[in-house]
Short mmCIF file of C-alpha atoms in Angstrom, two decimals:
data_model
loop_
_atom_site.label_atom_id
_atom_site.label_comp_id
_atom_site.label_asym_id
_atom_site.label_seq_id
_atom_site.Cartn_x
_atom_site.Cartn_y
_atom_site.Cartn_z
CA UNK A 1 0.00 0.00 0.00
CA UNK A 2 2.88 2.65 0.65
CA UNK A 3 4.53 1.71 -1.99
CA UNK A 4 1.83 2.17 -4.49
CA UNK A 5 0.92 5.35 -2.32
CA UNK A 6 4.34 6.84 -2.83
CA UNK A 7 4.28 5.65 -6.99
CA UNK A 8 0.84 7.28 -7.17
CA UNK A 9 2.43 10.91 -5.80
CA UNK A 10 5.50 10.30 -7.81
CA UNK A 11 3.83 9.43 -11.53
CA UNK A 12 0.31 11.81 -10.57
CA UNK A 13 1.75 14.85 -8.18
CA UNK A 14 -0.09 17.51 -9.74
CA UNK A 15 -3.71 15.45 -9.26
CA UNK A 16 -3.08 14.86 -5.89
CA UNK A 17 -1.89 18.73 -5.42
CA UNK A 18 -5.22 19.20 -7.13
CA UNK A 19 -7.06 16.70 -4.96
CA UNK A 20 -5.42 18.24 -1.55
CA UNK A 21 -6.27 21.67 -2.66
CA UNK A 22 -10.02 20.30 -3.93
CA UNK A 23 -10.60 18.85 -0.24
CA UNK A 24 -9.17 21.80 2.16
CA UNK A 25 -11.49 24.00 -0.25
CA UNK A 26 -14.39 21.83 0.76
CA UNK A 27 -13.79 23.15 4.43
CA UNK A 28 -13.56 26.56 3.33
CA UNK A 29 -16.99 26.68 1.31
CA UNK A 30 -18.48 23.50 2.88
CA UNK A 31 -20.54 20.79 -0.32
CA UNK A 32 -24.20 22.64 -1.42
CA UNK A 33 -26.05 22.61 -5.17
CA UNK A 34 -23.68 25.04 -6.12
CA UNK A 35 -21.06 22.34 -6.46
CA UNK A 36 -23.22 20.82 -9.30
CA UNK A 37 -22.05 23.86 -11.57
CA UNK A 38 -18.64 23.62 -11.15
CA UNK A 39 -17.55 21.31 -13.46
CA UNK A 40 -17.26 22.26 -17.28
CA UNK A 41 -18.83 18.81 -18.76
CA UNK A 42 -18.44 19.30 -21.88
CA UNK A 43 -14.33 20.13 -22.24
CA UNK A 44 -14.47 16.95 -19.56
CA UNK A 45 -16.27 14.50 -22.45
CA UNK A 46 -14.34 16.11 -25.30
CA UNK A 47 -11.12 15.56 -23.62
CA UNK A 48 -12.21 11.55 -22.33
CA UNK A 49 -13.53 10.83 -25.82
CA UNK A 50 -10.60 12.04 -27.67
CA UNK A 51 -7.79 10.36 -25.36
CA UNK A 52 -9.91 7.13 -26.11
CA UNK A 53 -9.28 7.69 -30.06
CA UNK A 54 -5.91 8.81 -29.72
CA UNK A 55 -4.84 5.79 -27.89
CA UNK A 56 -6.57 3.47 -29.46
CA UNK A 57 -4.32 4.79 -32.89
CA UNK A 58 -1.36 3.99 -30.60
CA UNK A 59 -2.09 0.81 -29.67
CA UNK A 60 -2.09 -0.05 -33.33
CA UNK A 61 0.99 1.95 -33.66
CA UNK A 62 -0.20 3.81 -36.38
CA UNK A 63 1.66 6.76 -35.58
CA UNK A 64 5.48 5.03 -35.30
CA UNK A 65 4.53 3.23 -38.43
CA UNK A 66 4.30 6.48 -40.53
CA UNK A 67 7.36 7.91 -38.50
CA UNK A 68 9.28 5.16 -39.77
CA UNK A 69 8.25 5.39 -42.84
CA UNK A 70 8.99 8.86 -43.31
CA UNK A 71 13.05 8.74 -41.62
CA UNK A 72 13.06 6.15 -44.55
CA UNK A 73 13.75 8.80 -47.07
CA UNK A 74 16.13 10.91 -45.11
CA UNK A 75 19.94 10.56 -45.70
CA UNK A 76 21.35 13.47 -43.88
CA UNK A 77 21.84 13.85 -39.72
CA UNK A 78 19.70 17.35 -40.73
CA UNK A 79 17.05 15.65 -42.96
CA UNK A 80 16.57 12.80 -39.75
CA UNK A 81 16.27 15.65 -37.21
CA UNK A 82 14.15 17.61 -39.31
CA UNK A 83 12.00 15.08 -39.81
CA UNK A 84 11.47 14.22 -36.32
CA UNK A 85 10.80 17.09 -35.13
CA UNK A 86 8.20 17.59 -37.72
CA UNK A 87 6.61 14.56 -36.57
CA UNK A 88 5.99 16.04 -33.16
CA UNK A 89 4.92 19.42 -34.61
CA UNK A 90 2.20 18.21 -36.51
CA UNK A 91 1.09 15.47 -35.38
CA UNK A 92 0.57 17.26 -31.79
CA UNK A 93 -1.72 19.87 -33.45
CA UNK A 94 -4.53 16.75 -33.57
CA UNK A 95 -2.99 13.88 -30.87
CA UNK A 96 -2.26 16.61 -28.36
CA UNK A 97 2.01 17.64 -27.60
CA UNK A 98 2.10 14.80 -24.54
CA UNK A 99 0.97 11.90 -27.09
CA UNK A 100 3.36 13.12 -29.50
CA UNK A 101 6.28 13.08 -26.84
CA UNK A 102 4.74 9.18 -25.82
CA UNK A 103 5.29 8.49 -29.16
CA UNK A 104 7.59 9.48 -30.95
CA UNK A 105 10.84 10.43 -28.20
CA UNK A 106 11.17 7.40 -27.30
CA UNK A 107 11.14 6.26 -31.20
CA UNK A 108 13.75 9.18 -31.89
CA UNK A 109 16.01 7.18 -28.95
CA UNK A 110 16.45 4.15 -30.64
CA UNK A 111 16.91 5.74 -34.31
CA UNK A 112 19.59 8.11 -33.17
CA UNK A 113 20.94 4.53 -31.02
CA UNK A 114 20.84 3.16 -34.56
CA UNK A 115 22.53 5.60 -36.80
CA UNK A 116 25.13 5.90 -34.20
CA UNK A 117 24.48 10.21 -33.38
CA UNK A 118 22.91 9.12 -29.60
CA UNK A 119 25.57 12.32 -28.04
CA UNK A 120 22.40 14.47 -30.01
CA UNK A 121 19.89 13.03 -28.03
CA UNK A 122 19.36 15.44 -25.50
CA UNK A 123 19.02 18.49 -28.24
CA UNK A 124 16.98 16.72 -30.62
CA UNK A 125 14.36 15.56 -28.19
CA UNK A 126 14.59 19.06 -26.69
CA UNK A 127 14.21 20.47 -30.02
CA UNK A 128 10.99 17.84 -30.17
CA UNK A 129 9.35 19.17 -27.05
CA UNK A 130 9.51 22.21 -28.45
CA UNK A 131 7.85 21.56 -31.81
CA UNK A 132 5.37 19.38 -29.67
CA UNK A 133 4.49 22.57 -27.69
CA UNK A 134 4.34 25.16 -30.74
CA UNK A 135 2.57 22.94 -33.03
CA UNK A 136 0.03 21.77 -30.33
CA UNK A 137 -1.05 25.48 -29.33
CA UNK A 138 -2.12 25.79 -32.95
CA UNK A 139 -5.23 23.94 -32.63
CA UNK A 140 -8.36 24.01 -29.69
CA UNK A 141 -7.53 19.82 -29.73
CA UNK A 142 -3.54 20.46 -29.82
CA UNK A 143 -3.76 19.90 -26.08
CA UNK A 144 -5.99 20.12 -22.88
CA UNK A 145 -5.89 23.95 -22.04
CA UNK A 146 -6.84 24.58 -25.47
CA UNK A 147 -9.46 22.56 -25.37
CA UNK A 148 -11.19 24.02 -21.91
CA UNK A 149 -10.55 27.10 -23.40
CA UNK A 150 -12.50 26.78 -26.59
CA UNK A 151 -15.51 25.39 -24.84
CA UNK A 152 -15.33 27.96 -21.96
CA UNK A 153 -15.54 31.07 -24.70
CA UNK A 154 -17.16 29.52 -27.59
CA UNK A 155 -14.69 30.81 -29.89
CA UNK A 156 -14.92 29.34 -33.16
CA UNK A 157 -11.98 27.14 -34.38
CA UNK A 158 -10.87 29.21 -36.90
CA UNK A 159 -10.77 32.30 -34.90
CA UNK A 160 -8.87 30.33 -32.27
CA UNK A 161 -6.40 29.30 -35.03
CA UNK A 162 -5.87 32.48 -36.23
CA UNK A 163 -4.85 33.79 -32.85
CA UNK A 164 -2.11 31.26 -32.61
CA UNK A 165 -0.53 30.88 -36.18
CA UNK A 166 1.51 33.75 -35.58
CA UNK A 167 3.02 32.15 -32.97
CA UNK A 168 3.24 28.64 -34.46
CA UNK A 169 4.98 29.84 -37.74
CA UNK A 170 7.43 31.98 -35.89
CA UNK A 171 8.05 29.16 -33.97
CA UNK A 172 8.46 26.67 -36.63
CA UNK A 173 10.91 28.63 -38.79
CA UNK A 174 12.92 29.31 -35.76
CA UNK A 175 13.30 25.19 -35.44
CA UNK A 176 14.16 24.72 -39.13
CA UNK A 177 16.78 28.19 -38.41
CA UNK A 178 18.11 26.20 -35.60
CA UNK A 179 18.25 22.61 -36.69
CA UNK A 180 20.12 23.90 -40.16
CA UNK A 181 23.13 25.93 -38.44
CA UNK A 182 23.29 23.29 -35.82
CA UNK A 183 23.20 19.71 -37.90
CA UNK A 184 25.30 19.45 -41.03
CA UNK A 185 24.45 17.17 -44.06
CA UNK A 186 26.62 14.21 -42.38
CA UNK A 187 25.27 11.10 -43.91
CA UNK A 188 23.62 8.84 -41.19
CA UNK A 189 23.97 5.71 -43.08
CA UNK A 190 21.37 2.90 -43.31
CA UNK A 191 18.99 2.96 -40.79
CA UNK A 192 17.83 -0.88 -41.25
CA UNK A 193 14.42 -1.97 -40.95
CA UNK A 194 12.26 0.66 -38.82
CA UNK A 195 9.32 -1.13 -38.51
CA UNK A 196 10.57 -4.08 -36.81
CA UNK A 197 14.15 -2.68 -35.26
CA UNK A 198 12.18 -0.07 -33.38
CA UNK A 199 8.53 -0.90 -33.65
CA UNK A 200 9.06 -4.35 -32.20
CA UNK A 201 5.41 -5.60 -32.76
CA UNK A 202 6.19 -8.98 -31.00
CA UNK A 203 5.74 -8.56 -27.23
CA UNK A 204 8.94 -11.47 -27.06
CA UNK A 205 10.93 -9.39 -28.87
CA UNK A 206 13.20 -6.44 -27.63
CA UNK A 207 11.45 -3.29 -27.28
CA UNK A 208 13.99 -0.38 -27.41
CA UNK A 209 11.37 2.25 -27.74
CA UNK A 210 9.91 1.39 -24.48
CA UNK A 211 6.16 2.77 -24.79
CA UNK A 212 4.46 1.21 -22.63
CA UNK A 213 0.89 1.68 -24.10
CA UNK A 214 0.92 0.60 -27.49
CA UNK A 215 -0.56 -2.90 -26.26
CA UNK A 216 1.26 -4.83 -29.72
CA UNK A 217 -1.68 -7.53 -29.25
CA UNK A 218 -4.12 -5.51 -30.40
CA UNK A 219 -3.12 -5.97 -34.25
CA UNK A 220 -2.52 -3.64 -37.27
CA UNK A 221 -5.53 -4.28 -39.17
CA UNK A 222 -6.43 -1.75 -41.74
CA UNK A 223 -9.96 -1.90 -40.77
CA UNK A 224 -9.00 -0.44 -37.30
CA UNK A 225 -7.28 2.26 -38.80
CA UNK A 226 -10.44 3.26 -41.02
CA UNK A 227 -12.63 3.26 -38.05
CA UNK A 228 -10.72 5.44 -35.94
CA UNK A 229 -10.02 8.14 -38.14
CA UNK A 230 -13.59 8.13 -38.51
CA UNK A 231 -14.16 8.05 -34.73
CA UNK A 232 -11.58 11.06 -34.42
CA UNK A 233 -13.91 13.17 -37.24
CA UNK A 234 -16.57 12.39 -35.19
CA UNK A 235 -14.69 14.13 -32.03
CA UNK A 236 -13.89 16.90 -34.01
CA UNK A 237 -17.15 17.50 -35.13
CA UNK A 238 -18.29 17.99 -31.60
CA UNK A 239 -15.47 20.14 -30.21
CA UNK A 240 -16.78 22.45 -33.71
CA UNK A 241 -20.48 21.91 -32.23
CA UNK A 242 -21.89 20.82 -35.18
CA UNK A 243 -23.04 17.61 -33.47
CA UNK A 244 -24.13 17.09 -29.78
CA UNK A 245 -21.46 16.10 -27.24
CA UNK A 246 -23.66 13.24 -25.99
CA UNK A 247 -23.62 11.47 -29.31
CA UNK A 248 -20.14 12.00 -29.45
CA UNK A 249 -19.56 10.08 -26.15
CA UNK A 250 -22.12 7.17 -26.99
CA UNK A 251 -20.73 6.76 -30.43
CA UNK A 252 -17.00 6.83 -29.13
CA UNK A 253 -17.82 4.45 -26.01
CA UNK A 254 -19.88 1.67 -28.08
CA UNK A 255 -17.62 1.96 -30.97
CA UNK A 256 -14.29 0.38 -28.48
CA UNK A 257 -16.26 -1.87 -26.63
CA UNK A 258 -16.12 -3.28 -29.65
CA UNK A 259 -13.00 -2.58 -31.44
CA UNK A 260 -10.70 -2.84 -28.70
CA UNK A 261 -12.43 -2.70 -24.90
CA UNK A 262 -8.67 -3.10 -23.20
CA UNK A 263 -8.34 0.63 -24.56
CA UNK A 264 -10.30 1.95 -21.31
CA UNK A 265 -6.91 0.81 -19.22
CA UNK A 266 -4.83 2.58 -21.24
CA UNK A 267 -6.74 6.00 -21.33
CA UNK A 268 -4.75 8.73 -18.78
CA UNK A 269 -7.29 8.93 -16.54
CA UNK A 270 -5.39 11.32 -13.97
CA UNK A 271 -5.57 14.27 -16.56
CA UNK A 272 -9.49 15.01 -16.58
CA UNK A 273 -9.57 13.75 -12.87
CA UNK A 274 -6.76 16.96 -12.20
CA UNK A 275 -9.66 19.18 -14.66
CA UNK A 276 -12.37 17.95 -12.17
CA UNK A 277 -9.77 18.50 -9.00
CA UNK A 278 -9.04 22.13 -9.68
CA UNK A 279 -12.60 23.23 -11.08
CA UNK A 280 -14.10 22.53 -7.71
CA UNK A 281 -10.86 24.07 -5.83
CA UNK A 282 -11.35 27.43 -8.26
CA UNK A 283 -15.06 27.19 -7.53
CA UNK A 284 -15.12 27.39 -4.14
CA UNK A 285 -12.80 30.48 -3.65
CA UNK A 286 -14.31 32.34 -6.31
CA UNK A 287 -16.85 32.22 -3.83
CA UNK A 288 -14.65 33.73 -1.31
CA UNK A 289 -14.79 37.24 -1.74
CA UNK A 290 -11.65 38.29 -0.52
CA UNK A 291 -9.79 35.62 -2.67
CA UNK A 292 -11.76 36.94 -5.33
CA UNK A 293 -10.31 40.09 -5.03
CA UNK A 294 -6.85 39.46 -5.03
CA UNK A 295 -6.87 37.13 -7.70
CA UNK A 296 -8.30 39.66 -9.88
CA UNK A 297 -6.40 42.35 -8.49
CA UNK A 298 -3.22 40.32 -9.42
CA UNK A 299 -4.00 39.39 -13.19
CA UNK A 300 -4.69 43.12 -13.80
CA UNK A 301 -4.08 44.47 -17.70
CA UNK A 302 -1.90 41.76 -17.64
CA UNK A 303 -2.74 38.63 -18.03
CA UNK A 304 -0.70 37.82 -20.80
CA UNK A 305 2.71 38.19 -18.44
CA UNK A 306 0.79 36.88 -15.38
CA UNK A 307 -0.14 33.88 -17.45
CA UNK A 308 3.09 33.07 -18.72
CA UNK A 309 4.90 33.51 -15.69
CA UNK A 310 2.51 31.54 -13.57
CA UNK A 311 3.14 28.60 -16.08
CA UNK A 312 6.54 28.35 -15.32
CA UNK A 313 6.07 27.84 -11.74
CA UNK A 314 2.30 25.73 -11.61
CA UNK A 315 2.42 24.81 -15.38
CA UNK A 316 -0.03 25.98 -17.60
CA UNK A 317 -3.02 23.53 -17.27
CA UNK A 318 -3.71 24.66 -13.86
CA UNK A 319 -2.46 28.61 -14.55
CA UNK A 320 -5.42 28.32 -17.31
CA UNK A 321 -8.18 27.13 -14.73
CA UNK A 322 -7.46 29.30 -12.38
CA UNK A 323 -7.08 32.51 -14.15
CA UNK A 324 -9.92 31.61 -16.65
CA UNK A 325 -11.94 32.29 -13.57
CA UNK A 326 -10.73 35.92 -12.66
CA UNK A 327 -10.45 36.93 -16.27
CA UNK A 328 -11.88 37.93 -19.27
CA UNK A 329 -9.36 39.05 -21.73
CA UNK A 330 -9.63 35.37 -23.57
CA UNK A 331 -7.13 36.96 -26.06
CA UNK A 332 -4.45 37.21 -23.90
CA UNK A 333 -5.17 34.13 -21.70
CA UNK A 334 -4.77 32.07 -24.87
CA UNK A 335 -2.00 33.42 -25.69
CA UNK A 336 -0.20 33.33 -22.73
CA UNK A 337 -0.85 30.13 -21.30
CA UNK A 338 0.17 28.59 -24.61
CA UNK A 339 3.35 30.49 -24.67
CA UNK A 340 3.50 29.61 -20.72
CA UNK A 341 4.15 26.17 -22.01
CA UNK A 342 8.33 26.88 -22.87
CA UNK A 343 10.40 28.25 -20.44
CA UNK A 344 10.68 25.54 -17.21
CA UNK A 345 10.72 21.74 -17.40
CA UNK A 346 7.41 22.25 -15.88
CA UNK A 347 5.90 24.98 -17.75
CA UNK A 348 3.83 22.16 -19.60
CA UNK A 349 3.60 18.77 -17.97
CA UNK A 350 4.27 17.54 -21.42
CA UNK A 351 7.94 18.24 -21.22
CA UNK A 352 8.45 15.71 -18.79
CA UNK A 353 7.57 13.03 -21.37
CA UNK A 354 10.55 13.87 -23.07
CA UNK A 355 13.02 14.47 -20.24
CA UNK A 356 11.50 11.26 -18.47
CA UNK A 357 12.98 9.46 -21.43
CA UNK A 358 15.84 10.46 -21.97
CA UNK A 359 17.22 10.57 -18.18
CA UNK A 360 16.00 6.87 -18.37
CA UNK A 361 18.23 5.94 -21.10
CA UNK A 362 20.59 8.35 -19.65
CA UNK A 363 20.44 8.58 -15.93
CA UNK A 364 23.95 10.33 -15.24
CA UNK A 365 22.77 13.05 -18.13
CA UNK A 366 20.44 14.74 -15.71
CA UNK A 367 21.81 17.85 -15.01
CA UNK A 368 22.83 18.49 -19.51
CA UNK A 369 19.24 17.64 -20.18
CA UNK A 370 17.96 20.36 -17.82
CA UNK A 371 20.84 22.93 -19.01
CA UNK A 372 20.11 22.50 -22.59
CA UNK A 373 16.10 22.32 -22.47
CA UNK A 374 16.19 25.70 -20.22
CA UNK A 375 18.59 27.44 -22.44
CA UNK A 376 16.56 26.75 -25.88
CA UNK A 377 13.45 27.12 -24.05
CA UNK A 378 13.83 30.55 -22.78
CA UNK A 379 15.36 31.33 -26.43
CA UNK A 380 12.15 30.18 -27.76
CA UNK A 381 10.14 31.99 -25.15
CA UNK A 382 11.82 35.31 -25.26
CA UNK A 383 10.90 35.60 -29.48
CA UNK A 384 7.31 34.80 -29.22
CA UNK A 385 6.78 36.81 -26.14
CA UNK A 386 8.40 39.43 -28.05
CA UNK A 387 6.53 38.66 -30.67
CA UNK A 388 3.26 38.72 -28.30
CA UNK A 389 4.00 42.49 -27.57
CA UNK A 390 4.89 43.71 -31.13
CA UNK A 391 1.92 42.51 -32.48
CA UNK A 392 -1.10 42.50 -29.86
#
């Protein structure tokens, strides 16, 4: 029981900060009706339903299986780097930046292992992060901020797009800037068979990616593949509201108990229990009045800054709930929070995907990982908040 206590603080600390804060909250403003309107449903079954889909395309390792394909054609230590950090770029904008760090870091391990460049690991999965976090604040699905965010304001998609694609394409050509003057046009020789040196889609065989959650049982049949994208359509569709949430969860639900009912396990359930956690903190002392007050006092005509700095201390999930509740310059919270996400390791939670990784492989490379990410990072950071107050 202690043990799993302690794993379950180590692996889940900001849920049960959340939780502790939730409870001594409760004593504060003690449980009435009130409590019923605390938590936003629908960025709760838009987040659920879409973590079902997205895993269930891991665990048919659809997304390492294009990755693999795609370092294929590369010949140069620039072209492979390139490349993978395009993979987490893009594909975060629709799986979310922490599924794109799941999948594809500890991919970009074993293919640097193999082509024999692994004294670039810490850079390039640095440099990964980073297009994980700039290409996921693109899009209202590109993680879970965005998502509360979206639903919260009603902003359509495309109007929440065009706030960020500023930011995104600055970001992105700063990557290619930096990846170019940095790796050379060194040939990286034959990479071997991808799909079955790093994929490793028998459970006997060695596994040198090490993700955990692709469950290789569950098969790579093309008819899997079909349905999912369709069930991911169907998620989009409701985070756009053209159809109602509640068919989105019944279709999403029936459809796996079908396809693949072990998915359920798999499914991060701490992240929408930490949403749930730190609505019902947030609403209780809103109903504080003093707390109000100085919470409102504090974000100001600034919420941009106060966003961005709270991030690096609280990360930016919780920086969004809380300030979404004292604020209504949506603008600036969305951009803030989304540029909150570089700067500390903890800025975004999904930056300890990445560093989690790597200091596994790497355990005496601790203290190099944390120099590097922080100095790119804040490089990264100080553009596009330059950028933030040049152009808004």
């Amino acid at each position: 029981m202690r043990r799993w206590l302690v794993n379950v603080a180590k692996n889940e600390t900001i849920l049960v900060v959340a939780a502790i804060l939730a409870l001594i909250s409760c004593f504060v403003v003690p449980p009435d009706d009130e409590y019923t309107m605390y938590i936003h449903a629908s960025t709760i079954s838009q987040l659920i339903c879409l973590m079902i889909v997205v895993c269930g395309f891991q665990r048919i390792g659809i997304f390492r299986i294009i990755g693999s394909r795609l370092l294929q054609r590369t010949s140069t230590m620039r072209g492979l780097v390139l490349t993978l950090v395009a993979l987490t770029f893009f594909s975060a904008m629709l799986i979310t930046n922490d599924v794109a760090l799941v999948t594809f870091v500890p991919f970009a391990i074993a293919v640097l292992i193999m082509a024999g460049q692994e004294d670039k690991t810490i850079l390039v999965a640095t440099l990964m992060t980073i297009g994980a976090n700039v290409g996921s604040m693109l899009t209202p699905v590109g993680n879970a901020h965005n998502l509360y965010l979206k639903a919260l304001t009603e902003m359509s998609t495309k109007r929440f797009i065009s706030i960020m694609a500023p930011y995104s394409f600055t970001a992105a050509i700063l990557l290619v800037i930096v990846i170019s003057v940095v790796f050379g046009s060194k040939p990286v020789g034959d990479l071997g068979d991808l799909e079955t040196g790093v994929l490793a889609p028998e459970r006997s065989k060695h596994q040198p990616d090490e993700i955990r959650i692709t469950g290789y049982g569950a098969g790579y049949g093309g008819w899997r593949t079909v349905i999912y994208s369709l069930l991911f359509i169907v998620c989009l569709l409701a985070v756009s509201g053209t159809i109602p949430l509640w068919a989105m969860c019944v279709i999403v639900v029936v459809s796996f108990l079908f396809t693949d009912r072990r998915v359920f396990k798999y499914v991060d359930w701490g992240l929408p229990l930490t949403f749930c956690m730190f609505f019902i903190f947030i609403g209780n002392m809103r109903r504080v009045p003093e707390f109000y007050e100085l919470a409102r006092t504090l974000v100001g005509s600034h919420p941009l800054e106060v966003a961005v700095a709270s991030s690096q201390v609280i990360s930016n999930v919780p920086t969004t709930i809380l300030l979404s509740s004292f604020c209504s310059q949506w603008r600036a919270l969305i951009i803030g929070t989304n540029l909150g996400g570089m700067g500390t390791l903890i800025a975004s939670m999904a930056s300890l995907v990445a560093y989690k990784n790597v200091t596994r492989q790497y355990p005496d490379k601790k203290g190099r990982y944390l120099a590097v990410y922080s100095a790119v990072n804040v490089l990264f950071l100080v553009v596009l908040l330059t950028l933030s107050w040049i152009i808004e």
